[in-house]
XYZ file of C-alpha atoms in Angstrom:
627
model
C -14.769 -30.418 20.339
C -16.655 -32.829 18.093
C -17.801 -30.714 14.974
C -21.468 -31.073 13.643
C -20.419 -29.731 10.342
C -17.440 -31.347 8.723
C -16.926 -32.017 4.762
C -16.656 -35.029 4.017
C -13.131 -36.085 2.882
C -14.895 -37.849 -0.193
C -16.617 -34.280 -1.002
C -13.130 -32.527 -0.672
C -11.360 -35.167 -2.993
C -14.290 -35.918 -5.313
C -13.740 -35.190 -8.801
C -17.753 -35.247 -9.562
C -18.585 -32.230 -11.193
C -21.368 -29.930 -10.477
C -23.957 -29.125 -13.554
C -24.332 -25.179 -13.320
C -27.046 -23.521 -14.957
C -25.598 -20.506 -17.072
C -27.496 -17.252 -18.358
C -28.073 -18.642 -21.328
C -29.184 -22.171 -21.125
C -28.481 -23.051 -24.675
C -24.266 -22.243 -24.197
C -22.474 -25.782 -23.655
C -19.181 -26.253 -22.564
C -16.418 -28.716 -23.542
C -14.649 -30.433 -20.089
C -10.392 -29.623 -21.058
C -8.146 -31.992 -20.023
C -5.981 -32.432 -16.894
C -2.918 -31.157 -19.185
C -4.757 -27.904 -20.445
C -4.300 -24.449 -19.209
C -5.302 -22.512 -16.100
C -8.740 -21.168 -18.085
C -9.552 -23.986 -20.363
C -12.228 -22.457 -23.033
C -15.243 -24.470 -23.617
C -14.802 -24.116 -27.823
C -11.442 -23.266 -29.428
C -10.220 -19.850 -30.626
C -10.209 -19.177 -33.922
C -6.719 -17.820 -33.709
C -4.015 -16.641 -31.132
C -5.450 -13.284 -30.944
C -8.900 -13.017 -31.636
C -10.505 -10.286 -29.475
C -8.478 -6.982 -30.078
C -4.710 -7.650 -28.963
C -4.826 -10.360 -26.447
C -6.473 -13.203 -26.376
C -7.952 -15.601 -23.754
C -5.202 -17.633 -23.391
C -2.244 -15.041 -23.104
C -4.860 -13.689 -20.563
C -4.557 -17.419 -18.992
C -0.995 -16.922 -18.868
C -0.545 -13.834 -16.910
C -2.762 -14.777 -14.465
C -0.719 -18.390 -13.386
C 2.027 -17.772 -16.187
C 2.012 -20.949 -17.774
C 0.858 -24.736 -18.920
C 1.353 -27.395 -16.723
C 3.747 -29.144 -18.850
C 5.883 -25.645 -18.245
C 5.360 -25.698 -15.010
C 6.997 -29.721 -14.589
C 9.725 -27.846 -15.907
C 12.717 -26.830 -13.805
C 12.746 -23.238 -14.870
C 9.369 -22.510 -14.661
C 9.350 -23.699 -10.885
C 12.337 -21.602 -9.932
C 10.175 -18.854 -12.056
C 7.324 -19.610 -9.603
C 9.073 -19.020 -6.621
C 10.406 -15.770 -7.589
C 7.138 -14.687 -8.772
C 5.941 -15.961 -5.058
C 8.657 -14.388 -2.995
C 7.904 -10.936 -5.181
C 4.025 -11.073 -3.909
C 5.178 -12.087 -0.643
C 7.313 -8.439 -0.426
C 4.258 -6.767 -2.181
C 2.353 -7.724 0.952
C 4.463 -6.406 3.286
C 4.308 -3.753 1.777
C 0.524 -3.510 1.285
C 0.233 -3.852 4.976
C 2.631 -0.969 5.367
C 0.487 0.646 3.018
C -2.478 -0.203 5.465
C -0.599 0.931 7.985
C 0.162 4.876 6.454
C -3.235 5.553 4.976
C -4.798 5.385 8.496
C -3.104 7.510 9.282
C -5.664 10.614 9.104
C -6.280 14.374 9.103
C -9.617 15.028 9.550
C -10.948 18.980 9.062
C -14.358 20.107 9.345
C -15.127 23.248 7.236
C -18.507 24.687 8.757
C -20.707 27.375 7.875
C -21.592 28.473 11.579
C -24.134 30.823 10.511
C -27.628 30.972 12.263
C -29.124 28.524 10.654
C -26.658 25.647 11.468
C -26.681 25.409 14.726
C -28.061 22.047 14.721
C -25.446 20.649 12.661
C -22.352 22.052 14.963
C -23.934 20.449 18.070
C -24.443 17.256 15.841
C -20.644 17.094 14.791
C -19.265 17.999 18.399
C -22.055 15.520 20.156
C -20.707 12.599 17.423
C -17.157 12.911 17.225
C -15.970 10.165 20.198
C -18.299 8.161 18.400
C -16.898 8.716 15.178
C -13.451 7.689 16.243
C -14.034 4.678 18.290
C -16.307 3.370 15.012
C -13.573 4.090 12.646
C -10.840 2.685 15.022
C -13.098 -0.562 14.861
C -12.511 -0.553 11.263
C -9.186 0.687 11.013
C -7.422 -0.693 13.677
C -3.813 1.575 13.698
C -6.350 4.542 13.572
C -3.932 7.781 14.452
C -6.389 10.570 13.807
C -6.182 14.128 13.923
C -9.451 16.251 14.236
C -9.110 20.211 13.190
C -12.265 22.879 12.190
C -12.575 25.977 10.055
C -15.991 27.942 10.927
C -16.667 30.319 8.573
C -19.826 33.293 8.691
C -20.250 36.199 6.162
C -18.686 39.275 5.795
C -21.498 41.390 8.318
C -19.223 39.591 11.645
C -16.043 41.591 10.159
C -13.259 40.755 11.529
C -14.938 37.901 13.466
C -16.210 35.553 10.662
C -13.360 33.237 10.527
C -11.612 31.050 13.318
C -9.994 27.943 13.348
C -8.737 24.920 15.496
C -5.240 23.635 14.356
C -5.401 19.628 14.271
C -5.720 17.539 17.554
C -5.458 13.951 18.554
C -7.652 15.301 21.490
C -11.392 15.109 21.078
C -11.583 16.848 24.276
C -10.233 19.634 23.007
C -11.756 19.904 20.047
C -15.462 19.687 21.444
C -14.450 22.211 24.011
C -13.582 24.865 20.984
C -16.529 23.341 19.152
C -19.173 24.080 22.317
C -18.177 27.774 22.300
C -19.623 28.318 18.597
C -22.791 30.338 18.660
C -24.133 29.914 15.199
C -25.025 33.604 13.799
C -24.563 36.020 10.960
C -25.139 35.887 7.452
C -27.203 38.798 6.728
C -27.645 37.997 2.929
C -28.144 34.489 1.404
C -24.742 33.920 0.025
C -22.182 33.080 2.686
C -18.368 33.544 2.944
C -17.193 30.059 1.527
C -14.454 31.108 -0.081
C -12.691 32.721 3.373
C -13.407 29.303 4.688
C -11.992 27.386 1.637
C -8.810 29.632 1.805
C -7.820 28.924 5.303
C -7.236 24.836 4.241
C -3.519 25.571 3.487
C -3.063 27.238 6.893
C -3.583 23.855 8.549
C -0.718 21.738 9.538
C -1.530 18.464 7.415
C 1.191 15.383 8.001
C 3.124 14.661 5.377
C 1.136 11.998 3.297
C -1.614 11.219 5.787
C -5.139 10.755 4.826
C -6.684 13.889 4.327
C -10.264 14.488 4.398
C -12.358 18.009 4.645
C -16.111 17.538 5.142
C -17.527 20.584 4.360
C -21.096 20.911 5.621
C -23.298 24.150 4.403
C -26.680 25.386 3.477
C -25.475 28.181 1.587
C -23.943 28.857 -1.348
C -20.806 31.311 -2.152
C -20.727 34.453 -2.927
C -21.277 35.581 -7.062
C -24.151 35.676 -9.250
C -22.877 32.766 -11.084
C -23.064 30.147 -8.747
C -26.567 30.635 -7.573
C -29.907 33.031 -7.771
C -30.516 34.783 -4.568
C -30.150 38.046 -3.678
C -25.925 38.596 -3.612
C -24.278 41.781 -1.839
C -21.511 41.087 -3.404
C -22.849 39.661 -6.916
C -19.210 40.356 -8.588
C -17.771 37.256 -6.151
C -15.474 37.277 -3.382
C -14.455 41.005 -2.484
C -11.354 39.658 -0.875
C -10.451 38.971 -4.564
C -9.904 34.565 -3.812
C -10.359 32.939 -7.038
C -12.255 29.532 -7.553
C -9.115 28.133 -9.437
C -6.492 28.975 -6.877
C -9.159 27.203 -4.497
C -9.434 24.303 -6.728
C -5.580 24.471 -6.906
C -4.894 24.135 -3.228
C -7.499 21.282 -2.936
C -5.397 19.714 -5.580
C -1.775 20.481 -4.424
C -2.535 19.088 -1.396
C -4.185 15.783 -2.156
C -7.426 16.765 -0.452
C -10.069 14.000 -0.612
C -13.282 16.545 -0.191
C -16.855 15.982 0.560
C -19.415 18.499 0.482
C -22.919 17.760 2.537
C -25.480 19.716 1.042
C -28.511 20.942 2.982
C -30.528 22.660 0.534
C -29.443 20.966 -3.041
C -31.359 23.287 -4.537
C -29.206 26.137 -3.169
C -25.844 24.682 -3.399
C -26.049 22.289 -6.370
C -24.912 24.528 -8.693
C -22.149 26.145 -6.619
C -21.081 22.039 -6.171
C -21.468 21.308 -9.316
C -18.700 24.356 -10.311
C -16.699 23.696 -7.755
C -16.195 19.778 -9.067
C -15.978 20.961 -12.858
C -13.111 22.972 -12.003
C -11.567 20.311 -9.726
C -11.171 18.095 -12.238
C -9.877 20.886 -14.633
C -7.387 21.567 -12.408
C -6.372 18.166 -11.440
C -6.517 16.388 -14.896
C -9.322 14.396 -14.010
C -7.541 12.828 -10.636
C -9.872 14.914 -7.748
C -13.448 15.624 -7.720
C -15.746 16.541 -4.882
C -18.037 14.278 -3.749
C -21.665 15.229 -2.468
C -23.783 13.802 0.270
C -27.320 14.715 1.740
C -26.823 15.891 5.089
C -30.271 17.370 5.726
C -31.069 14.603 8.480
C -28.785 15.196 11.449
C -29.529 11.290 12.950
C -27.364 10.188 9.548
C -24.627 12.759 9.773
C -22.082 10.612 11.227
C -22.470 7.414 9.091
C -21.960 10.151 6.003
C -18.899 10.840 7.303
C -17.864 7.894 8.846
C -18.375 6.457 5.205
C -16.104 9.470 3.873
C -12.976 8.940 5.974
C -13.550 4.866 4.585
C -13.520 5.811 1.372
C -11.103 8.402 1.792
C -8.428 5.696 3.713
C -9.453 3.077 1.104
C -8.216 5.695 -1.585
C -4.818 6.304 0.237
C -3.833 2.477 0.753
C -4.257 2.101 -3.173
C -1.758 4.984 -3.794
C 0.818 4.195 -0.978
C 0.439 0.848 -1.927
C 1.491 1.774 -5.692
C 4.088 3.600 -4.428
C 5.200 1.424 -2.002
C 5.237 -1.848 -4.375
C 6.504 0.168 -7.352
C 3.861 -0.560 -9.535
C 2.862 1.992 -12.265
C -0.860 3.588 -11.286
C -3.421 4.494 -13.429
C -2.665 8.335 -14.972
C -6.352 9.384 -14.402
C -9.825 9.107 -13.799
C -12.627 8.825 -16.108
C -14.872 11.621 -16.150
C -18.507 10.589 -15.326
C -21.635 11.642 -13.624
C -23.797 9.854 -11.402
C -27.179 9.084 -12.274
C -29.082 7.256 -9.875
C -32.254 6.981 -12.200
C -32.486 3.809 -14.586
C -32.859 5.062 -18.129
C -35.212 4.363 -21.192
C -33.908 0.841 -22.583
C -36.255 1.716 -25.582
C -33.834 4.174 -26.510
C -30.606 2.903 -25.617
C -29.185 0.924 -28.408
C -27.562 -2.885 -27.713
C -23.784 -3.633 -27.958
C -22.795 -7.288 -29.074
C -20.351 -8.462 -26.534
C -18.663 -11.444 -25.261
C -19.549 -12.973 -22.170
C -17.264 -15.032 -20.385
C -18.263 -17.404 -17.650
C -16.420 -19.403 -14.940
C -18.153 -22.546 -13.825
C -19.087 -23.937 -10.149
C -15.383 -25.933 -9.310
C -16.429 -29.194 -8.900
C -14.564 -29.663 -5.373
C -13.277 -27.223 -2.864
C -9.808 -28.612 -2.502
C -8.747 -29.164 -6.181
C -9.593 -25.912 -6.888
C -7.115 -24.214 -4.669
C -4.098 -25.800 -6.479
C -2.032 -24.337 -8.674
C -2.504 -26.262 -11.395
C -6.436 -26.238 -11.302
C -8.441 -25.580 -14.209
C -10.890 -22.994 -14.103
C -13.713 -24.177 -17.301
C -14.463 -20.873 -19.111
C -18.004 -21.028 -20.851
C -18.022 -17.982 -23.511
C -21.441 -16.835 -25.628
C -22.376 -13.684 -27.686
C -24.729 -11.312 -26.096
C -26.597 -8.261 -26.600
C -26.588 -6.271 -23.647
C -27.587 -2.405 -23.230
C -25.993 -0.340 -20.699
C -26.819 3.380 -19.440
C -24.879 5.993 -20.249
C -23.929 7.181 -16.852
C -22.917 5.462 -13.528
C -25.763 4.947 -11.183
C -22.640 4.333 -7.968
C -19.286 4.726 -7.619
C -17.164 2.383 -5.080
C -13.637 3.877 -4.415
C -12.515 2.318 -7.228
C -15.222 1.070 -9.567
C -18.423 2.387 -11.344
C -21.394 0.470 -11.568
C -23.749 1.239 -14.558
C -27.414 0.082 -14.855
C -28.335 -2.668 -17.773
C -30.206 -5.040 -19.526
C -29.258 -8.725 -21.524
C -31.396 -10.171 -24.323
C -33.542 -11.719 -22.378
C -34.677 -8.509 -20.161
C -33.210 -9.515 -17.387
C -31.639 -6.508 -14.955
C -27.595 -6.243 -14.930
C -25.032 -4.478 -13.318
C -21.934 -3.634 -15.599
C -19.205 -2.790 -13.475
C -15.786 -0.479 -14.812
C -13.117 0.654 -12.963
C -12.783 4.456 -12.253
C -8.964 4.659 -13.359
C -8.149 4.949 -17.088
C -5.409 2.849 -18.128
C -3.228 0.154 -16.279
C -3.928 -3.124 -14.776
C -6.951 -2.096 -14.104
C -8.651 -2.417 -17.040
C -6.792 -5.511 -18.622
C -8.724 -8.561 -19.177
C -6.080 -10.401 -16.460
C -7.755 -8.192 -13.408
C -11.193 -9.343 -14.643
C -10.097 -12.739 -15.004
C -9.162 -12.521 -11.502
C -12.071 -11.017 -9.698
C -14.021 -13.598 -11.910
C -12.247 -16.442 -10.433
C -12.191 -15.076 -6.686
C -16.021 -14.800 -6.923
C -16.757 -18.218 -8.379
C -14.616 -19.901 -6.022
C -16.248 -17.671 -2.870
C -19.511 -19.061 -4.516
C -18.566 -22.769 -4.101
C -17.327 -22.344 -0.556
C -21.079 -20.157 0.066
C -22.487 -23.343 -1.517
C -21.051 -26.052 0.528
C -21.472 -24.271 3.125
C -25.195 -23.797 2.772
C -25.582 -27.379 2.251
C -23.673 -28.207 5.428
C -26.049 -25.773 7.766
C -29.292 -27.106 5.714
C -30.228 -23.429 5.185
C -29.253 -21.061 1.507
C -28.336 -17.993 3.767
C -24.954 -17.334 2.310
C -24.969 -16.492 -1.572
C -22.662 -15.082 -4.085
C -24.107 -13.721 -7.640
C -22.404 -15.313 -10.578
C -19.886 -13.173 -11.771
C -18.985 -12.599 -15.530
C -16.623 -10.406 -17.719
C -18.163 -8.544 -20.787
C -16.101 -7.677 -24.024
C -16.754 -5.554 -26.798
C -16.807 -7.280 -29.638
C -16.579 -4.385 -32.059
C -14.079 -2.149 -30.168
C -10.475 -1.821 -31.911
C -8.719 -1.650 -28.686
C -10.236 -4.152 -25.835
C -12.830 -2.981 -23.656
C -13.882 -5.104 -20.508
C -16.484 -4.506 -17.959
C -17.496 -7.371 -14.943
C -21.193 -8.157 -15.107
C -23.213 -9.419 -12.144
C -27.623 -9.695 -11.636
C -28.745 -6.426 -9.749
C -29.469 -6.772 -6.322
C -32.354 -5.227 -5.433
C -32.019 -3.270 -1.601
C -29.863 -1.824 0.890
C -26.134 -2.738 0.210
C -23.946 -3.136 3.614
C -20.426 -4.126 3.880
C -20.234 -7.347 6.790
C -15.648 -7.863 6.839
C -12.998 -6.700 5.214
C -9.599 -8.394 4.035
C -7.766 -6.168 6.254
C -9.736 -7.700 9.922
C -12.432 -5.055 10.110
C -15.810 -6.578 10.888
C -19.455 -4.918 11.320
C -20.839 -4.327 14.812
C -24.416 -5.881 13.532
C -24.878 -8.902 15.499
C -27.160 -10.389 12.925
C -24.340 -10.576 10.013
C -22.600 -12.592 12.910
C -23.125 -15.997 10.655
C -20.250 -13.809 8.023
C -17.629 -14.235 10.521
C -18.786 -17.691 10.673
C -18.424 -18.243 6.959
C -14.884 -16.725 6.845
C -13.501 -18.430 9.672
C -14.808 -21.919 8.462
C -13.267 -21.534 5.011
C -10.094 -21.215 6.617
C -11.047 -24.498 9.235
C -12.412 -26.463 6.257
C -9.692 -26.514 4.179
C -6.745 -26.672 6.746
C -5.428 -22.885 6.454
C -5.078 -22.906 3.014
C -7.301 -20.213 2.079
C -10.159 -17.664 3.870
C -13.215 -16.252 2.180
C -13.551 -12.437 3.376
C -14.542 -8.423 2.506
C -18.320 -10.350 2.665
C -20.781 -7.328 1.463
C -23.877 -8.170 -0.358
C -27.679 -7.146 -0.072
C -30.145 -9.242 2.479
C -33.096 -10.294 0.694
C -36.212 -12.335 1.817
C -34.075 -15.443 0.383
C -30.886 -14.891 2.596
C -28.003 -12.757 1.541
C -26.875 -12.088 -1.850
C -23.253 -11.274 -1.789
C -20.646 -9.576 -4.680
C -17.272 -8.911 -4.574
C -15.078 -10.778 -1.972
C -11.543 -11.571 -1.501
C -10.052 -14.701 -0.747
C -6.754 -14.754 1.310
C -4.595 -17.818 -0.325
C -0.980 -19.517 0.612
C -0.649 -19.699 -3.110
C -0.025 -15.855 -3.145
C -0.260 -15.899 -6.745
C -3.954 -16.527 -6.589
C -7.120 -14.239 -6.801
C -5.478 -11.274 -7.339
C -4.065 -8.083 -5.236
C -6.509 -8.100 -2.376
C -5.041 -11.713 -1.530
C -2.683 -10.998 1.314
C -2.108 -14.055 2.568
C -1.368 -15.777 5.347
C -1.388 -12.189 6.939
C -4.562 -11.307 5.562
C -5.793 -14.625 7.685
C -4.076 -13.276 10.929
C -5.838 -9.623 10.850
C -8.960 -11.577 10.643
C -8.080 -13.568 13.903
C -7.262 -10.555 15.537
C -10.557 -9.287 15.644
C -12.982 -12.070 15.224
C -14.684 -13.500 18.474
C -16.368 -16.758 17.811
C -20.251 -16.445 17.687
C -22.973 -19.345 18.495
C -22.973 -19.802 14.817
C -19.008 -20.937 15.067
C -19.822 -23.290 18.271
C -22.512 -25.027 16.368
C -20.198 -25.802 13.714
C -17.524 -26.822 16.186
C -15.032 -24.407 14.877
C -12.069 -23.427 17.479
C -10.291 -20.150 16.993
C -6.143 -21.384 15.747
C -3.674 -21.896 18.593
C -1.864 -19.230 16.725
C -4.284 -16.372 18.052
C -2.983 -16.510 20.952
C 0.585 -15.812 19.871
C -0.011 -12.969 18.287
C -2.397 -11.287 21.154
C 1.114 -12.072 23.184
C 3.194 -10.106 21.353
C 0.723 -7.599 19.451
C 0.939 -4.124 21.206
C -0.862 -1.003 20.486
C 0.576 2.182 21.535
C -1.618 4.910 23.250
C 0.473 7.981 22.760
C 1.123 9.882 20.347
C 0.179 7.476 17.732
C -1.125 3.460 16.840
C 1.304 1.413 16.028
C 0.776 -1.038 13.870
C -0.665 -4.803 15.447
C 1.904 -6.583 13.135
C 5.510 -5.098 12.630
C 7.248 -7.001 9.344
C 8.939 -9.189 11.751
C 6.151 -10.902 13.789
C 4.202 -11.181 10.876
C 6.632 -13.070 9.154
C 7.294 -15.562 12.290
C 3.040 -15.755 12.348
C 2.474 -17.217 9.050
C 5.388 -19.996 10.081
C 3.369 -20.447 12.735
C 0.269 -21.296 10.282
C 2.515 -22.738 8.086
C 3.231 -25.894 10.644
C 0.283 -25.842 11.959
C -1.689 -29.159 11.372
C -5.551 -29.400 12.445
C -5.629 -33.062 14.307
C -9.710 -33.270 13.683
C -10.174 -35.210 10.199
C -13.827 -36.620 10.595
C -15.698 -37.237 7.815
C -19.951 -36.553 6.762
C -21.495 -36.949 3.552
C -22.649 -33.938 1.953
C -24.445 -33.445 -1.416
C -24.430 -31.256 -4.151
C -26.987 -28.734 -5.750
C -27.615 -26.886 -8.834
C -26.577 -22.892 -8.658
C -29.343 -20.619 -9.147
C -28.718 -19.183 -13.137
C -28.637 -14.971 -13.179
């Protein structure tokens, strides 16, 4: 099929380079020379270490691991492909990882008290839907459904039952449907009898494990509310909020509490996480969501069991690999309201800067050279996180010039995470997503598809390095369009997303794919933050490059739109392949669509795979929109 939008072989070889506005439009930047490093700085250090106890260029290092003059060098090649085949059995593993953590045990701890009855129909009426969304998402979904209902102490003996986990949503609606919501003679309800029965459930052994707990009323005790209390002293059963917190702890529960009335149970939350995190060092917390609106219920929870999965892969995938996770998690509070910048002081930092590549296909080689731009800025952050991903916080802030900033920080203390190599990273993988969102603009005529300049803040004054990734707020609703694991959203008008993904794999022959597209839609077309890009150079962009296979879970799923016909793009010859030997078990449990072996004989597949259309069009470059 002839394609209407094909870059030009000129625009794929070109070595023109693009003139990108920065932040600050008095920073220049010195063009290195073919034989510099990966991240050439635009002025010289004044010495090998000059920001705390690594400097840019060791950063350069462990990103590719060396010059290019080391890399001509016979040892350093052999050192490549070890490095290579080592990420290669990291992703394998990673998609094992994928794999385990979806595998889940979901429990629903109620308060079935007369008020609620509206919220137990709403769970039993949404949980089909529930699955079949999250199996969209997660596509070796093997989920287990289970429910604690808990009264108060005036139903006696009858103010507890229980249904033991199920693969069968028939089942469990059919013990759901015979709940009468009643009781509860007092304010206070029994929430610790509920709590207590967690440990009687049989959870797998490292599944995904995820208690929504939905109430409207607090526990009993005088100190974790101020309504009337008949039994003000606390539980009368004698359960203790520590051996609660202990058991949430002990067995790696990832718990979210919807509150009704805030106003009754925020305090009670708010004790409950304190503890948590006593208890756990810092590693659990419990997470809060408004559940006052029934209509919203399931995304709340549907966006629970995400996060909850998302939080499993990075563990198993840790353990799994062998690499050393982070010991903790920072202690912070969310804050959703901007603060005074009158009285929040400024921090000097560095500010590091990629620039625009100049052409797609250099810029995928190994030996490219990213240009890093670097200035000093004053920038004031808030104190407190205004969002938390399951990973990173993202604080509220202001540069010199006024402008609004988001300073993002990972969650886990320690580790890669926080090294100026994983920053470096993320920096690069966004500045190359925002040269394939540019070319691709100027290929459709229309500046739909846009990625915020990404940056990575230092310090200056710190003793020991401190990092932080700085983008321009994005004003509105944030959604999530694909992942890098072949999810993709059911919202027909983020179809032109698959679009983009697939034709960064078309346009530069399989070499590397553009995905986990999320962003904020605008009046001037979508503003996008954080991708991944799949790579054959493994060693490139990070962990959340799987790939070859990350390229194949995307096939799997995606369905070319109108948006993919106008550009003539043709789904691989591969696809078909793997939906020949791809089988999903319906018993007892998914099994996964790729076992280690066919994906393995899948990316040979890509691997000799040649696209036979090489027409050429002349296409022109743009300035990028400065912050």
């Amino acid at each position: 099929m002839e394609s209407k939008y094909v870059l030009s072989a000129s625009s794929l070889k070109s070595d023109k380079k693009v003139n990108v506005s920065d932040m600050d439009s008095k920073s220049k930047t010195t063009t290195s020379s073919p034989s510099s490093v990966k991240y050439s700085l635009s002025r010289p250090s004044t010495s090998t270490a000059p920001y705390g106890d690594m400097s840019d260029e060791s950063a350069m290092r462990m990103v590719y691991g060396s010059t290019k003059r080391e890399e001509s060098s016979k040892s350093s090649s052999i050192a490549r492909e070890e490095k290579t085949k080592k990420k290669m059995e990291e992703i394998k593993l990673t998609f094992k990882a994928i794999r385990a953590s979806e595998c889940v045990d979901l429990l629903f701890l109620i308060d079935c008290t007369g008020s609620m009855g509206s919220y137990i129909n709403q769970v039993k009426n949404d949980i089909t839907k529930l699955q079949e969304n999250l199996k969209v998402k997660h596509s070796n979904l093997d989920m287990m459904f289970g429910f604690i209902r808990y009264t108060d102490f005036d139903m006696g003996s009858k103010n507890h039952s229980v249904f033991q986990f199920s693969r069968s949503t028939g089942e469990f609606v059919n013990f759901v449907s015979k709940i009468t919501a009643m009781g509860g003679g007092d304010g206070p309800e029994d929430v610790f009898g509920g709590m207590n029965l967690m440990k009687s459930m049989n959870w797998r052994p490292e599944s995904t494990r995820v208690v929504i707990h939905i109430a409207d009323a607090p526990c009993h005790g005088s100190e974790y509310h101020s309504m009337t209390d008949s039994h003000s002293a606390g539980d009368p059963n004698g359960i203790k909020l520590v051996d609660l917190m202990n058991s949430i702890n002990a067995l790696n529960l990832n718990y979210y509490f919807g509150h009704i009335k805030i106003s009754d149970t925020g305090k009670m939350i708010d004790i409950f996480d304190r503890s948590l995190k006593l208890v756990s060092k810092n590693q659990k917390s419990i997470s809060s969501f408004d559940s006052r609106d029934t209509s919203t219920l399931n995304e709340k929870i549907f966006n629970s069991v995400s996060e909850s999965i998302s939080i499993t892969k990075s563990i198993l995938t840790a353990k799994f690999t062998g690499t050393v996770a982070a010991t903790a998690k920072r202690d912070f509070t969310i804050d959703t309201k901007e603060p005074n910048w009158a009285h929040i002081p400024g921090i000097v930092m560095l500010q590091k800067t990629f620039h625009l590549p100049s052409d797609l296909k250099t810029c995928l080689e190994p030996s490219y050279e990213m240009k890093l731009n670097e200035i000093t800025s004053t920038i004031k952050m808030a104190p407190n996180p205004f969002a938390q991903g399951a990973f990173r916080l993202a604080y509220y802030g202001t540069n010199e010039h006024g402008s609004k900033i988001v300073i993002k920080q990972s969650k886990l203390i320690g580790g890669r995470h926080n090294s100026l190599k994983s920053y470096y990273e993320a920096m690069e993988c966004q500045t190359v997503a925002a040269k394939f969102a540019f070319e691709f603009n100027a290929l459709r005529g229309k500046k739909e598809v846009k990625f915020t300049i990404a940056k990575v803040l230092q310090v200056k004054s710190s003793e020991k390095p401190t990092y932080y990734g700085l983008e321009a707020l994005i004003e509105g609703k944030y959604e999530k369009y694909n992942s890098n694991a072949g999810w993709k959203s059911d919202n027909p008008e983020t179809a032109i997303f698959q679009t983009f993904s697939h034709w960064t794999y078309h346009v530069t022959n399989g070499k590397a794919m553009v995905v986990d597209i999320q962003g904020v839609k605008t009046s001037k077309g979508y503003i996008l933050t954080d991708p991944c890009i799949h790579s054959d150079d493994v060693l490139r962009f990070g962990p959340t490059n799987l790939g070859k296979g990350g390229m194949i879970k995307f096939f799997e799923t995606h369905v070319c739109n109108r948006h993919c016909q106008e550009m003539g793009l043709i789904i691989p010859s591969f696809v078909k392949d793997i939906k020949k030997t791809t089988t999903v078990s319906t018993t007892k449990s998914t099994t996964a669509h790729l076992s280690g072996l066919s994906l393995g004989r899948h990316i040979r597949i890509i691997d000799d795979k040649h696209e036979e259309d090489d027409e050429e069009e002349e296409n022109e470059e743009d300035k990028q929109d400065k912050i």
